Amino acid sequence: MKITTQYKDGNYAIDVSRGILEDKLTDYTSSYNQVFYLADKNVYRLHKNGKLSFIEDPILMEQGEASKYFDAFSNLLESLLEKGIQRNCLIVIIGGGAAGDAGGFAAASILRGVDYIHVPTTLLAHDSSIGGKTAINSRHGKNLIGAFHRPKGVVYDLDFLDSLPDSEMLSGFGEVIKHAMLRDQETVDALMMATKDGIDVNTVEPFIIKGIETKMDYVIKDENESGVRKHLNLGHTLGHAIEYRYKMPHGIAVTLGIYAALHISNALNQEQTFDLKRYYGYFKGLGYPVEELKTIDAEDMISLMTKDKKNQNTDRIGYIVMDSIGEARFTEIDQKLLIKLIKNLKESL
Amino acid sequence: MKITTQYKDGNYAIDVSRGILEDKLTDYTSSYNQVFYLADKNVYRLHKNGKLSFIEDPILMEQGEASKYFDAFSNLLESLLEKGIQRNCLIVIIGGGAAGDAGGFAAASILRGVDYIHVPTTLLAHDSSIGGKTAINSRHGKNLIGAFHRPKGVVYDLDFLDSLPDSEMLSGFGEVIKHAMLRDQETVDALMMATKDGIDVNTVEPFIIKGIETKMDYVIKDENESGVRKHLNLGHTLGHAIEYRYKMPHGIAVTLGIYAALHISNALNQEQTFDLKRYYGYFKGLGYPVEELKTIDAEDMISLMTKDKKNQNTDRIGYIVMDSIGEARFTEIDQKLLIKLIKNLKESL
Ligand SMILES: NC(=O)c1ccc[n+]([C@@H]2O[C@H](COP(=O)([O-])OP(=O)(O)OC[C@H]3O[C@@H](n4cnc5c(N)ncnc54)[C@H](O)[C@@H]3O)[C@@H](O)[C@H]2O)c1
Ligand SMILES: NC(=O)c1ccc[n+]([C@@H]2O[C@H](COP(=O)([O-])OP(=O)(O)OC[C@H]3O[C@@H](n4cnc5c(N)ncnc54)[C@H](O)[C@@H]3O)[C@@H](O)[C@H]2O)c1
């Protein structure tokens, strides 16, 4: 399956399928003088005798998030320059969202910009395949340093997902759920049906594609109608606080945040639009620890949320609520009310 | 005097004059929530009780080129983030081309891009006020990591030049000479007349402005007719080799390179288009050590030139020659011929 981005210019293809890696890469690499491969250490270790055996002498990146700190990033730049990279070369980045972020920022900065291809190896990275954001972390927070720099192509070979640990799969699936919720009821129902017995790469494939399309729609819409991109934060306001406090994988915390958002939307709209029992059962069945929401401390969560720059100097907190599946809305909730709503949610569990 | 850039979009003003700093800065800063000042340590030390006394709590940058190394750069980013910089803030960079390059790249990267104003404090920085290039250095060479990120404005208060050491003045003036040479005979004659007794800020002011305009013309022309920007390398091919080998300030080495280019142009065109004696006397009179060209080792210079990526894997060397003042031309000179031409130049001195 091939998706093409719909920007005004600078478009690229996202190929999503099993077994496409070598063929698709050849299509890209053949038009460059020289190609430099960057690979997440972990991914390379697992696949160097298999899918990645055709790659000679890659530059290994620290695994996952570790690649996004300054020292790892400067080492990466120096390695590329030591090997003599020039402007007409191509960088191929093999790894999850972290490798894509750090490698993409390296591609943006080296010689003020060289072309790159991303080969995502995680489920979550379907999310980063659109939007052109690259970044590394500061001591003062994640993703604070970076550039907008779109890849020349994304080669999403789903075979890689077979080696992904369950917790990473579950985490990435949280963003698949989010994208389905932002799309329409039909997609959510189909997703729930297809994964009622668990998350399997083959059954999830069409929803990865829909997820990419949904994200694309939002990014494009946002270029005209500033602000809708915020909806992509569904589940993230509380999710980030949970992720931070309980050291939970990002997408798992976001899924708990989505459940909370559905509960809070029902309460604010004073309507039982969302069948909370159904979602609770579905999330729980897949392995998301939704019951942990019972143990969160509402005041603590709020105080973490107000650490976010956007919510400083105000007693209201920006929040994405849902009027129905497919209809997200940004609102600001008074802190005291939000504490009450979270306590309410806890009691309901 | 105010120059406005002529890009298709994203234009900005370059104000050049004495005594404009506070007034002009206020015009810019008043439309931002918060302003962060970055200043070259040296410049701040010299002017903190004078022209810069209105600035509270600037972030001090390592002086000159030292600010362009990775550690200094990451410290700069962390300082800005620690102070809570947000996307709608303004950065004001006070310093020479080095501060502008490092600070500009910080502005490009922080939160994927915040606005900035450059306040150049050297003569050479008239050159960097146009082109939008920002950069830091790698262990493997200068300016290899960076971004294109134009300032929102340049406030070039010439008062700063009064504290500039003579050698920096002479170095920066090399680029003023280059820009005049690329422009027309009239400008060169007027420049030589105005500075026959030495370089004085007030008499040089109109030539700084013409220099900025000339650079602007080249940058704009290059957007259509790719390649003419190369002419800005007049004097730089040999200049870089001299700078590297003899640790001479950039613009001084470039001026020696310009003299060499005039000599070589005469030889290649087999015409005495350029009155070499006149230029030799002028350069020498201002303090450029043109006689040092006698001591350079032609083979050594060539081997340094071929280290440049552009000249690898070929026995020809890219070189900017002049058919007349205002008419530069890129050509490739066979290495053996270039050695002969340089030896010839040495003998002529
Ligand atoms: N740029 C964007 O638009 C965007 C969007 C979403 C997330 N992100 C970023 O993505 C990052 C998270 O990315 P991620 O969730 O893909 O994780 P990741 O890249 O951090 O990888 C997680 C772990 O899985 C390992 N791994 C990766 N692929 C594997 C495979 N096929 N088999 C076995 N192990 C594998 C990695 O080595 C690492 O240990 C965050 O830094 C986040 O900020 C960016
Ligand atoms: N971006 C571009 O287009 C571009 C163009 C040309 C040069 N550059 C870069 O500019 C840098 C050179 O810049 P530069 O020549 O302006 O020098 P600089 O910024 O390196 O400063 C040179 C020295 O002068 C000191 N100084 C600066 N202003 C002073 C003042 N008013 N009084 C006293 N001392 C002062 C500095 O502290 C430093 O020690 C190089 O790194 C070069 O790569 C960039």
PDB file of C-alpha atoms in Angstrom, chain B residues 2-171:
ATOM      1  CA  LYS B   2      18.101  51.126   5.291  1.00  0.00           C
ATOM      2  CA  ILE B   3      18.406  48.219   2.852  1.00  0.00           C
ATOM      3  CA  THR B   4      15.539  45.810   2.390  1.00  0.00           C
ATOM      4  CA  THR B   5      16.180  42.290   1.125  1.00  0.00           C
ATOM      5  CA  GLN B   6      14.524  41.288  -2.135  1.00  0.00           C
ATOM      6  CA  TYR B   7      13.617  37.663  -1.641  1.00  0.00           C
ATOM      7  CA  LYS B   8      10.264  36.387  -2.863  1.00  0.00           C
ATOM      8  CA  ASP B   9       9.086  36.416   0.732  1.00  0.00           C
ATOM      9  CA  GLY B  10      10.519  36.541   4.227  1.00  0.00           C
ATOM     10  CA  ASN B  11      12.199  39.897   3.612  1.00  0.00           C
ATOM     11  CA  TYR B  12      13.779  41.971   6.317  1.00  0.00           C
ATOM     12  CA  ALA B  13      15.455  45.327   6.807  1.00  0.00           C
ATOM     13  CA  ILE B  14      19.140  45.932   7.345  1.00  0.00           C
ATOM     14  CA  ASP B  15      19.656  49.282   9.018  1.00  0.00           C
ATOM     15  CA  VAL B  16      23.204  50.597   8.795  1.00  0.00           C
ATOM     16  CA  SER B  17      24.185  53.708  10.689  1.00  0.00           C
ATOM     17  CA  ARG B  18      25.753  55.045  13.835  1.00  0.00           C
ATOM     18  CA  GLY B  19      23.758  55.387  17.020  1.00  0.00           C
ATOM     19  CA  ILE B  20      20.671  53.436  15.957  1.00  0.00           C
ATOM     20  CA  LEU B  21      20.857  50.490  18.352  1.00  0.00           C
ATOM     21  CA  GLU B  22      18.313  51.231  21.060  1.00  0.00           C
ATOM     22  CA  ASP B  23      15.729  52.899  18.852  1.00  0.00           C
ATOM     23  CA  LYS B  24      15.757  50.258  16.158  1.00  0.00           C
ATOM     24  CA  LEU B  25      15.752  47.393  18.623  1.00  0.00           C
ATOM     25  CA  THR B  26      12.722  48.839  20.350  1.00  0.00           C
ATOM     26  CA  ASP B  27      10.871  48.800  17.027  1.00  0.00           C
ATOM     27  CA  TYR B  28      11.379  45.059  16.889  1.00  0.00           C
ATOM     28  CA  THR B  29      11.156  43.981  20.510  1.00  0.00           C
ATOM     29  CA  SER B  30       7.910  45.805  21.218  1.00  0.00           C
ATOM     30  CA  SER B  31       5.891  43.231  19.294  1.00  0.00           C
ATOM     31  CA  TYR B  32       7.180  40.215  21.236  1.00  0.00           C
ATOM     32  CA  ASN B  33       6.154  38.823  24.614  1.00  0.00           C
ATOM     33  CA  GLN B  34       9.696  38.301  25.725  1.00  0.00           C
ATOM     34  CA  VAL B  35      13.185  39.040  24.412  1.00  0.00           C
ATOM     35  CA  PHE B  36      16.368  37.085  25.027  1.00  0.00           C
ATOM     36  CA  TYR B  37      19.699  38.795  24.471  1.00  0.00           C
ATOM     37  CA  LEU B  38      22.767  36.831  23.428  1.00  0.00           C
ATOM     38  CA  ALA B  39      26.059  38.699  23.374  1.00  0.00           C
ATOM     39  CA  ASP B  40      29.628  37.883  22.465  1.00  0.00           C
ATOM     40  CA  LYS B  41      31.459  37.933  25.822  1.00  0.00           C
ATOM     41  CA  ASN B  42      34.104  40.271  24.536  1.00  0.00           C
ATOM     42  CA  VAL B  43      31.675  42.726  23.011  1.00  0.00           C
ATOM     43  CA  TYR B  44      29.583  42.746  26.179  1.00  0.00           C
ATOM     44  CA  ARG B  45      32.611  43.374  28.377  1.00  0.00           C
ATOM     45  CA  LEU B  46      33.617  46.350  26.239  1.00  0.00           C
ATOM     46  CA  HIS B  47      30.166  47.910  25.943  1.00  0.00           C
ATOM     47  CA  LYS B  48      28.202  46.916  29.024  1.00  0.00           C
ATOM     48  CA  ASN B  49      28.619  50.323  30.624  1.00  0.00           C
ATOM     49  CA  GLY B  50      28.030  52.122  27.349  1.00  0.00           C
ATOM     50  CA  LYS B  51      25.956  51.143  24.362  1.00  0.00           C
ATOM     51  CA  LEU B  52      24.769  47.909  25.956  1.00  0.00           C
ATOM     52  CA  SER B  53      23.895  49.268  29.387  1.00  0.00           C
ATOM     53  CA  PHE B  54      20.173  48.975  28.644  1.00  0.00           C
ATOM     54  CA  ILE B  55      20.416  45.200  28.367  1.00  0.00           C
ATOM     55  CA  GLU B  56      19.659  43.227  31.473  1.00  0.00           C
ATOM     56  CA  ASP B  57      21.036  39.799  32.077  1.00  0.00           C
ATOM     57  CA  PRO B  58      22.185  38.767  28.595  1.00  0.00           C
ATOM     58  CA  ILE B  59      23.301  35.223  27.871  1.00  0.00           C
ATOM     59  CA  LEU B  60      27.016  35.541  27.199  1.00  0.00           C
ATOM     60  CA  MET B  61      28.431  33.618  24.264  1.00  0.00           C
ATOM     61  CA  GLU B  62      32.023  32.442  24.022  1.00  0.00           C
ATOM     62  CA  GLN B  63      33.944  35.062  22.093  1.00  0.00           C
ATOM     63  CA  GLY B  64      34.158  34.834  18.322  1.00  0.00           C
ATOM     64  CA  GLU B  65      34.810  31.457  16.743  1.00  0.00           C
ATOM     65  CA  ALA B  66      34.764  29.668  20.121  1.00  0.00           C
ATOM     66  CA  SER B  67      30.984  30.081  20.143  1.00  0.00           C
ATOM     67  CA  LYS B  68      30.755  27.874  17.068  1.00  0.00           C
ATOM     68  CA  TYR B  69      31.873  24.617  18.659  1.00  0.00           C
ATOM     69  CA  PHE B  70      29.425  21.991  19.807  1.00  0.00           C
ATOM     70  CA  ASP B  71      29.808  22.354  23.560  1.00  0.00           C
ATOM     71  CA  ALA B  72      29.378  26.105  23.502  1.00  0.00           C
ATOM     72  CA  PHE B  73      26.402  25.652  21.198  1.00  0.00           C
ATOM     73  CA  SER B  74      24.646  23.108  23.407  1.00  0.00           C
ATOM     74  CA  ASN B  75      25.252  25.303  26.460  1.00  0.00           C
ATOM     75  CA  LEU B  76      23.672  28.175  24.600  1.00  0.00           C
ATOM     76  CA  LEU B  77      20.582  26.131  23.761  1.00  0.00           C
ATOM     77  CA  GLU B  78      20.238  24.911  27.337  1.00  0.00           C
ATOM     78  CA  SER B  79      20.580  28.462  28.700  1.00  0.00           C
ATOM     79  CA  LEU B  80      17.794  29.689  26.445  1.00  0.00           C
ATOM     80  CA  LEU B  81      15.555  26.790  27.412  1.00  0.00           C
ATOM     81  CA  GLU B  82      16.361  27.162  31.089  1.00  0.00           C
ATOM     82  CA  LYS B  83      15.186  30.756  30.905  1.00  0.00           C
ATOM     83  CA  GLY B  84      11.924  29.478  29.506  1.00  0.00           C
ATOM     84  CA  ILE B  85      12.077  30.611  25.901  1.00  0.00           C
ATOM     85  CA  GLN B  86       8.874  29.998  23.929  1.00  0.00           C
ATOM     86  CA  ARG B  87       8.046  30.107  20.254  1.00  0.00           C
ATOM     87  CA  ASN B  88       6.658  33.639  20.319  1.00  0.00           C
ATOM     88  CA  CYS B  89       9.825  35.114  21.824  1.00  0.00           C
ATOM     89  CA  LEU B  90      12.554  37.085  20.089  1.00  0.00           C
ATOM     90  CA  ILE B  91      16.289  36.442  20.258  1.00  0.00           C
ATOM     91  CA  VAL B  92      18.650  39.372  19.767  1.00  0.00           C
ATOM     92  CA  ILE B  93      22.230  38.398  18.889  1.00  0.00           C
ATOM     93  CA  ILE B  94      24.974  40.939  19.512  1.00  0.00           C
ATOM     94  CA  GLY B  95      28.372  40.088  18.060  1.00  0.00           C
ATOM     95  CA  GLY B  96      30.330  39.371  14.919  1.00  0.00           C
ATOM     96  CA  GLY B  97      29.782  36.773  12.225  1.00  0.00           C
ATOM     97  CA  ALA B  98      30.569  33.968  14.634  1.00  0.00           C
ATOM     98  CA  ALA B  99      27.943  35.007  17.194  1.00  0.00           C
ATOM     99  CA  GLY B 100      25.511  35.514  14.322  1.00  0.00           C
ATOM    100  CA  ASP B 101      26.198  32.049  12.953  1.00  0.00           C
ATOM    101  CA  ALA B 102      25.930  30.185  16.262  1.00  0.00           C
ATOM    102  CA  GLY B 103      23.112  32.304  17.642  1.00  0.00           C
ATOM    103  CA  GLY B 104      21.238  32.113  14.352  1.00  0.00           C
ATOM    104  CA  PHE B 105      21.488  28.335  14.330  1.00  0.00           C
ATOM    105  CA  ALA B 106      20.252  28.279  17.933  1.00  0.00           C
ATOM    106  CA  ALA B 107      17.279  30.401  16.863  1.00  0.00           C
ATOM    107  CA  ALA B 108      16.642  28.008  13.971  1.00  0.00           C
ATOM    108  CA  SER B 109      16.691  24.927  16.201  1.00  0.00           C
ATOM    109  CA  ILE B 110      15.069  25.955  19.469  1.00  0.00           C
ATOM    110  CA  LEU B 111      11.443  24.800  19.371  1.00  0.00           C
ATOM    111  CA  ARG B 112      12.055  24.282  15.635  1.00  0.00           C
ATOM    112  CA  GLY B 113      12.507  27.975  14.998  1.00  0.00           C
ATOM    113  CA  VAL B 114      12.126  31.280  16.804  1.00  0.00           C
ATOM    114  CA  ASP B 115      12.616  34.784  15.434  1.00  0.00           C
ATOM    115  CA  TYR B 116      15.889  36.628  15.786  1.00  0.00           C
ATOM    116  CA  ILE B 117      17.576  39.947  15.109  1.00  0.00           C
ATOM    117  CA  HIS B 118      21.290  40.262  14.449  1.00  0.00           C
ATOM    118  CA  VAL B 119      23.280  43.223  15.739  1.00  0.00           C
ATOM    119  CA  PRO B 120      26.621  42.847  13.910  1.00  0.00           C
ATOM    120  CA  THR B 121      29.594  44.293  15.747  1.00  0.00           C
ATOM    121  CA  THR B 122      32.367  43.611  13.220  1.00  0.00           C
ATOM    122  CA  LEU B 123      33.102  44.856   9.739  1.00  0.00           C
ATOM    123  CA  LEU B 124      33.130  41.333   8.336  1.00  0.00           C
ATOM    124  CA  ALA B 125      29.599  40.728   9.568  1.00  0.00           C
ATOM    125  CA  HIS B 126      28.232  42.960   6.808  1.00  0.00           C
ATOM    126  CA  ASP B 127      28.792  39.845   4.730  1.00  0.00           C
ATOM    127  CA  SER B 128      26.749  37.525   6.929  1.00  0.00           C
ATOM    128  CA  SER B 129      23.823  39.954   7.154  1.00  0.00           C
ATOM    129  CA  ILE B 130      22.597  38.561   3.832  1.00  0.00           C
ATOM    130  CA  GLY B 131      22.097  34.958   2.776  1.00  0.00           C
ATOM    131  CA  GLY B 132      20.350  33.430   5.758  1.00  0.00           C
ATOM    132  CA  LYS B 133      23.142  30.977   6.422  1.00  0.00           C
ATOM    133  CA  THR B 134      23.707  29.938  10.028  1.00  0.00           C
ATOM    134  CA  ALA B 135      26.215  27.347  11.148  1.00  0.00           C
ATOM    135  CA  ILE B 136      28.475  25.820  13.719  1.00  0.00           C
ATOM    136  CA  ASN B 137      31.717  23.906  13.255  1.00  0.00           C
ATOM    137  CA  SER B 138      32.430  20.199  13.252  1.00  0.00           C
ATOM    138  CA  ARG B 139      35.668  18.518  14.212  1.00  0.00           C
ATOM    139  CA  HIS B 140      35.904  17.846  10.494  1.00  0.00           C
ATOM    140  CA  GLY B 141      35.619  21.408   9.270  1.00  0.00           C
ATOM    141  CA  LYS B 142      34.024  24.813   9.604  1.00  0.00           C
ATOM    142  CA  ASN B 143      30.334  25.549   9.043  1.00  0.00           C
ATOM    143  CA  LEU B 144      29.408  21.923   8.350  1.00  0.00           C
ATOM    144  CA  ILE B 145      26.330  21.919  10.606  1.00  0.00           C
ATOM    145  CA  GLY B 146      23.616  24.513  10.336  1.00  0.00           C
ATOM    146  CA  ALA B 147      20.405  25.780   8.838  1.00  0.00           C
ATOM    147  CA  PHE B 148      19.019  28.421   6.530  1.00  0.00           C
ATOM    148  CA  HIS B 149      17.202  30.778   8.862  1.00  0.00           C
ATOM    149  CA  ARG B 150      16.824  34.450   8.032  1.00  0.00           C
ATOM    150  CA  PRO B 151      16.758  37.082  10.750  1.00  0.00           C
ATOM    151  CA  LYS B 152      13.696  39.319  11.170  1.00  0.00           C
ATOM    152  CA  GLY B 153      16.041  42.269  10.917  1.00  0.00           C
ATOM    153  CA  VAL B 154      19.653  43.396  11.095  1.00  0.00           C
ATOM    154  CA  VAL B 155      20.560  46.428  13.194  1.00  0.00           C
ATOM    155  CA  TYR B 156      24.059  47.375  12.154  1.00  0.00           C
ATOM    156  CA  ASP B 157      25.119  50.126  14.525  1.00  0.00           C
ATOM    157  CA  LEU B 158      28.524  51.191  13.283  1.00  0.00           C
ATOM    158  CA  ASP B 159      29.529  52.601  16.671  1.00  0.00           C
ATOM    159  CA  PHE B 160      30.583  49.072  17.604  1.00  0.00           C
ATOM    160  CA  LEU B 161      33.326  49.175  14.998  1.00  0.00           C
ATOM    161  CA  ASP B 162      35.165  51.797  17.055  1.00  0.00           C
ATOM    162  CA  SER B 163      36.238  49.136  19.530  1.00  0.00           C
ATOM    163  CA  LEU B 164      37.206  46.570  16.928  1.00  0.00           C
ATOM    164  CA  PRO B 165      40.931  45.683  16.928  1.00  0.00           C
ATOM    165  CA  ASP B 166      42.835  46.819  13.806  1.00  0.00           C
ATOM    166  CA  SER B 167      43.494  43.298  12.608  1.00  0.00           C
ATOM    167  CA  GLU B 168      39.740  42.491  12.712  1.00  0.00           C
ATOM    168  CA  MET B 169      39.023  45.712  10.873  1.00  0.00           C
ATOM    169  CA  LEU B 170      41.568  44.864   8.198  1.00  0.00           C
ATOM    170  CA  SER B 171      40.172  41.363   7.928  1.00  0.00           C
TER     171      SER B 171
END
